[in-house]
Amino acid sequence: MGFLTPGEAERYLRLERRLARSKKGSRQREHVVAAMGDMMRRVRWRRTDFNAQTAHRLTHRYAIVVLENLNIDGMTTSVRPKPDSGQVGRYLRNGAAAKSALNKAILDKGWYGLESALRSKARYSGTVVAKVPAPYTSQTCPAPACGKVDEKSRESQAVFSCTACGHTEHADIVGAKNTLVRYRAAGLVVPGRGDPSGSVKRQAPRSTARAAQAA
């Protein structure tokens, strides 16, 4: 849980164990659920604050912010069980536990919350917030003379090393470069939500507005 401190994360795991041991409808269970709810409330506050500060910084520093058009619903869908054809009532391993952990990690990042914060801040800064297709942005070599697409170039979560030209860079930076290239190749992209691209600040700064009212 990215917005919990190490101490809070450890305490949350202890609370989960206590919840599993507690009897349904008991006072102890109510206390445990309330404590877990308090911790998750703090997580939501921190995530919202992080998104707001990040959006403010980006929209005041850059004229264009390009996002990958990710299918978050599809990325966080639970894995379907795989029945064992050889044994009735038994199921094969399907990686559900690992997928569940990935789903929680994705949802904890609050990607949609960041997009919403960006579009809200962009209304006042005039920043263009656009989205481009996401496939292969982290598997495509960003070197102008290369452009090779190969999943093997993504050596790890952090390392990109092109199998064709040897270009090496942080995988997240590679993804960001390719995302911007796609935006430029597509021309001016109209966001799917919020104001049209290139919208300008809709209201004057507070100081100007107050001065106008005083006049």
Short mmCIF file of C-alpha atoms in Angstrom, two decimals:
data_model
loop_
_atom_site.label_atom_id
_atom_site.label_comp_id
_atom_site.label_asym_id
_atom_site.label_seq_id
_atom_site.Cartn_x
_atom_site.Cartn_y
_atom_site.Cartn_z
CA MET A 1 0.00 0.00 0.00
CA GLY A 2 1.92 2.98 -1.31
CA PHE A 3 0.25 5.61 0.89
CA LEU A 4 0.75 3.76 4.18
CA THR A 5 3.90 4.18 6.22
CA PRO A 6 5.84 0.95 6.91
CA GLY A 7 4.53 0.97 10.48
CA GLU A 8 0.94 1.47 9.34
CA ALA A 9 1.27 -1.29 6.74
CA GLU A 10 2.49 -3.71 9.42
CA ARG A 11 -0.37 -2.72 11.73
CA TYR A 12 -2.88 -3.16 8.91
CA LEU A 13 -1.66 -6.72 8.33
CA ARG A 14 -2.10 -7.44 12.04
CA LEU A 15 -5.64 -6.05 11.86
CA GLU A 16 -6.39 -8.29 8.88
CA ARG A 17 -5.28 -11.32 10.90
CA ARG A 18 -7.42 -10.24 13.87
CA LEU A 19 -10.37 -9.76 11.52
CA ALA A 20 -9.97 -13.29 10.17
CA ARG A 21 -9.98 -14.69 13.74
CA SER A 22 -12.87 -12.60 15.07
CA LYS A 23 -16.43 -13.84 15.16
CA LYS A 24 -18.98 -12.19 12.88
CA GLY A 25 -21.22 -9.77 14.74
CA SER A 26 -18.85 -9.50 17.72
CA ARG A 27 -17.70 -6.25 19.34
CA GLN A 28 -14.08 -7.13 18.62
CA ARG A 29 -14.85 -7.44 14.92
CA GLU A 30 -16.54 -4.02 14.92
CA HIS A 31 -13.47 -2.44 16.53
CA VAL A 32 -11.13 -4.08 14.03
CA VAL A 33 -13.25 -2.99 11.05
CA ALA A 34 -13.39 0.57 12.42
CA ALA A 35 -9.60 0.67 12.88
CA MET A 36 -9.05 -0.59 9.33
CA GLY A 37 -11.51 1.99 8.03
CA ASP A 38 -9.62 4.79 9.79
CA MET A 39 -6.36 3.74 8.18
CA MET A 40 -7.93 3.52 4.72
CA ARG A 41 -9.44 6.97 5.23
CA ARG A 42 -5.97 8.37 5.82
CA VAL A 43 -4.78 6.59 2.68
CA ARG A 44 -7.54 8.25 0.64
CA TRP A 45 -6.66 11.69 2.06
CA ARG A 46 -2.98 11.23 1.23
CA ARG A 47 -3.72 9.94 -2.26
CA THR A 48 -6.04 12.88 -2.96
CA ASP A 49 -3.47 15.35 -1.65
CA PHE A 50 -0.68 13.74 -3.70
CA ASN A 51 -2.78 13.86 -6.87
CA ALA A 52 -3.72 17.50 -6.29
CA GLN A 53 -0.13 18.61 -5.68
CA THR A 54 1.19 16.60 -8.64
CA ALA A 55 -1.50 17.99 -10.94
CA HIS A 56 -0.78 21.55 -9.80
CA ARG A 57 2.94 21.13 -10.45
CA LEU A 58 2.50 19.55 -13.89
CA THR A 59 -0.15 21.93 -15.21
CA HIS A 60 1.83 25.00 -14.12
CA ARG A 61 5.09 23.70 -15.56
CA TYR A 62 3.99 22.17 -18.88
CA ALA A 63 1.67 23.24 -21.71
CA ILE A 64 0.85 19.63 -22.64
CA VAL A 65 0.38 16.59 -20.40
CA VAL A 66 -0.11 13.30 -22.25
CA LEU A 67 -1.49 10.20 -20.56
CA GLU A 68 -1.73 6.60 -21.67
CA ASN A 69 -5.31 5.56 -22.36
CA LEU A 70 -5.27 2.60 -20.00
CA ASN A 71 -8.15 0.17 -19.64
CA ILE A 72 -8.04 0.14 -15.85
CA ASP A 73 -11.25 -1.92 -15.56
CA GLY A 74 -9.75 -4.62 -17.74
CA MET A 75 -6.39 -4.46 -15.99
CA THR A 76 -8.00 -5.01 -12.58
CA THR A 77 -10.46 -7.74 -13.57
CA SER A 78 -10.22 -10.85 -11.41
CA VAL A 79 -8.84 -14.03 -12.97
CA ARG A 80 -11.48 -16.59 -13.86
CA PRO A 81 -11.16 -19.96 -12.13
CA LYS A 82 -9.93 -22.87 -14.24
CA PRO A 83 -11.79 -26.12 -13.52
CA ASP A 84 -9.70 -29.28 -13.47
CA SER A 85 -11.13 -31.56 -16.16
CA GLY A 86 -9.61 -34.56 -14.43
CA GLN A 87 -11.20 -33.96 -11.01
CA VAL A 88 -14.73 -32.72 -10.47
CA GLY A 89 -14.92 -29.79 -8.06
CA ARG A 90 -11.17 -29.09 -8.24
CA TYR A 91 -9.48 -26.12 -9.91
CA LEU A 92 -6.11 -25.58 -11.54
CA ARG A 93 -3.63 -22.90 -10.49
CA ASN A 94 -4.41 -19.69 -12.37
CA GLY A 95 -2.26 -17.07 -10.67
CA ALA A 96 -5.27 -15.48 -8.98
CA ALA A 97 -3.29 -14.54 -5.86
CA ALA A 98 -0.62 -12.72 -7.86
CA LYS A 99 -3.25 -11.01 -10.03
CA SER A 100 -5.14 -9.92 -6.92
CA ALA A 101 -1.99 -8.29 -5.54
CA LEU A 102 -1.43 -6.53 -8.89
CA ASN A 103 -5.04 -5.32 -8.93
CA LYS A 104 -4.67 -3.81 -5.47
CA ALA A 105 -1.39 -2.14 -6.43
CA ILE A 106 -2.97 -0.56 -9.54
CA LEU A 107 -6.04 0.69 -7.71
CA ASP A 108 -3.93 2.02 -4.84
CA LYS A 109 -2.07 4.35 -7.24
CA GLY A 110 -5.27 6.25 -8.00
CA TRP A 111 -4.59 6.78 -11.71
CA TYR A 112 -8.11 8.01 -12.42
CA GLY A 113 -7.88 10.41 -9.48
CA LEU A 114 -4.71 11.90 -10.94
CA GLU A 115 -6.34 12.30 -14.36
CA SER A 116 -9.34 14.04 -12.78
CA ALA A 117 -7.06 16.36 -10.80
CA LEU A 118 -5.07 17.19 -13.96
CA ARG A 119 -8.19 18.08 -15.92
CA SER A 120 -9.48 20.19 -13.06
CA LYS A 121 -6.22 22.15 -12.73
CA ALA A 122 -5.87 22.45 -16.52
CA ARG A 123 -9.08 24.47 -16.69
CA TYR A 124 -7.23 27.32 -15.00
CA SER A 125 -3.77 26.96 -16.52
CA GLY A 126 -4.73 26.31 -20.14
CA THR A 127 -2.73 23.09 -20.19
CA VAL A 128 -3.75 20.48 -22.77
CA VAL A 129 -4.45 17.07 -21.19
CA ALA A 130 -4.58 14.36 -23.86
CA LYS A 131 -4.65 10.56 -23.98
CA VAL A 132 -3.02 8.22 -26.48
CA PRO A 133 -3.14 4.43 -27.00
CA ALA A 134 -1.04 2.62 -24.42
CA PRO A 135 0.07 -0.69 -26.06
CA TYR A 136 3.83 -1.25 -26.42
CA THR A 137 4.93 2.18 -25.17
CA SER A 138 7.36 0.51 -22.77
CA GLN A 139 8.53 -2.08 -25.33
CA THR A 140 9.36 0.31 -28.17
CA CYS A 141 12.88 1.68 -28.55
CA PRO A 142 12.74 5.51 -28.37
CA ALA A 143 15.95 5.96 -30.42
CA PRO A 144 14.95 7.89 -33.60
CA ALA A 145 16.92 5.57 -35.89
CA CYS A 146 15.53 2.40 -34.31
CA GLY A 147 11.92 2.12 -33.09
CA LYS A 148 12.19 -1.66 -32.63
CA VAL A 149 9.25 -3.18 -30.71
CA ASP A 150 10.30 -6.19 -28.65
CA GLU A 151 9.00 -7.35 -25.28
CA LYS A 152 12.46 -8.79 -24.56
CA SER A 153 13.85 -5.25 -24.51
CA ARG A 154 11.99 -4.75 -21.25
CA GLU A 155 14.51 -6.58 -19.09
CA SER A 156 12.73 -5.72 -15.84
CA GLN A 157 10.18 -3.32 -14.38
CA ALA A 158 12.80 -0.57 -14.39
CA VAL A 159 15.33 -1.48 -17.12
CA PHE A 160 14.86 -1.09 -20.88
CA SER A 161 17.64 -2.38 -23.14
CA CYS A 162 16.86 -2.51 -26.88
CA THR A 163 17.61 -5.90 -28.43
CA ALA A 164 18.26 -4.22 -31.80
CA CYS A 165 20.43 -1.15 -31.17
CA GLY A 166 21.42 -1.58 -27.52
CA HIS A 167 19.82 1.66 -26.33
CA THR A 168 19.47 1.48 -22.52
CA GLU A 169 17.28 3.68 -20.37
CA HIS A 170 14.83 3.57 -17.48
CA ALA A 171 11.69 1.82 -18.70
CA ASP A 172 9.37 4.52 -17.32
CA ILE A 173 11.28 7.23 -19.21
CA VAL A 174 11.07 5.14 -22.38
CA GLY A 175 7.31 4.82 -21.91
CA ALA A 176 6.97 8.58 -21.34
CA LYS A 177 8.98 9.42 -24.47
CA ASN A 178 6.94 7.07 -26.64
CA THR A 179 3.70 8.44 -25.21
CA LEU A 180 4.69 11.97 -26.21
CA VAL A 181 5.79 10.78 -29.66
CA ARG A 182 2.36 9.21 -30.21
CA TYR A 183 0.65 12.45 -29.23
CA ARG A 184 2.75 14.45 -31.69
CA ALA A 185 2.19 11.89 -34.43
CA ALA A 186 -1.59 12.06 -33.92
CA GLY A 187 -1.68 15.85 -33.91
CA LEU A 188 -3.95 17.81 -31.56
CA VAL A 189 -5.90 15.31 -29.48
CA VAL A 190 -9.22 16.29 -27.94
CA PRO A 191 -9.51 14.87 -24.41
CA GLY A 192 -12.31 12.44 -23.85
CA ARG A 193 -13.43 14.27 -20.72
CA GLY A 194 -13.39 17.88 -19.57
CA ASP A 195 -12.70 21.01 -21.61
CA PRO A 196 -11.52 20.89 -25.25
CA SER A 197 -7.80 21.00 -25.95
CA GLY A 198 -6.26 24.44 -25.73
CA SER A 199 -8.93 25.79 -23.39
CA VAL A 200 -7.85 28.88 -21.53
CA LYS A 201 -8.41 29.91 -18.00
CA ARG A 202 -12.13 30.55 -17.58
CA GLN A 203 -11.97 33.03 -14.76
CA ALA A 204 -9.60 35.78 -13.80
CA PRO A 205 -7.21 35.38 -10.88
CA ARG A 206 -8.85 36.16 -7.54
CA SER A 207 -6.89 39.37 -7.13
CA THR A 208 -8.04 40.62 -10.57
CA ALA A 209 -11.63 39.58 -9.99
CA ARG A 210 -11.76 41.36 -6.63
CA ALA A 211 -10.21 44.47 -8.15
CA ALA A 212 -12.84 44.47 -10.89
CA GLN A 213 -15.63 44.14 -8.34
CA ALA A 214 -14.20 46.98 -6.29
CA ALA A 215 -14.10 49.21 -9.37
#
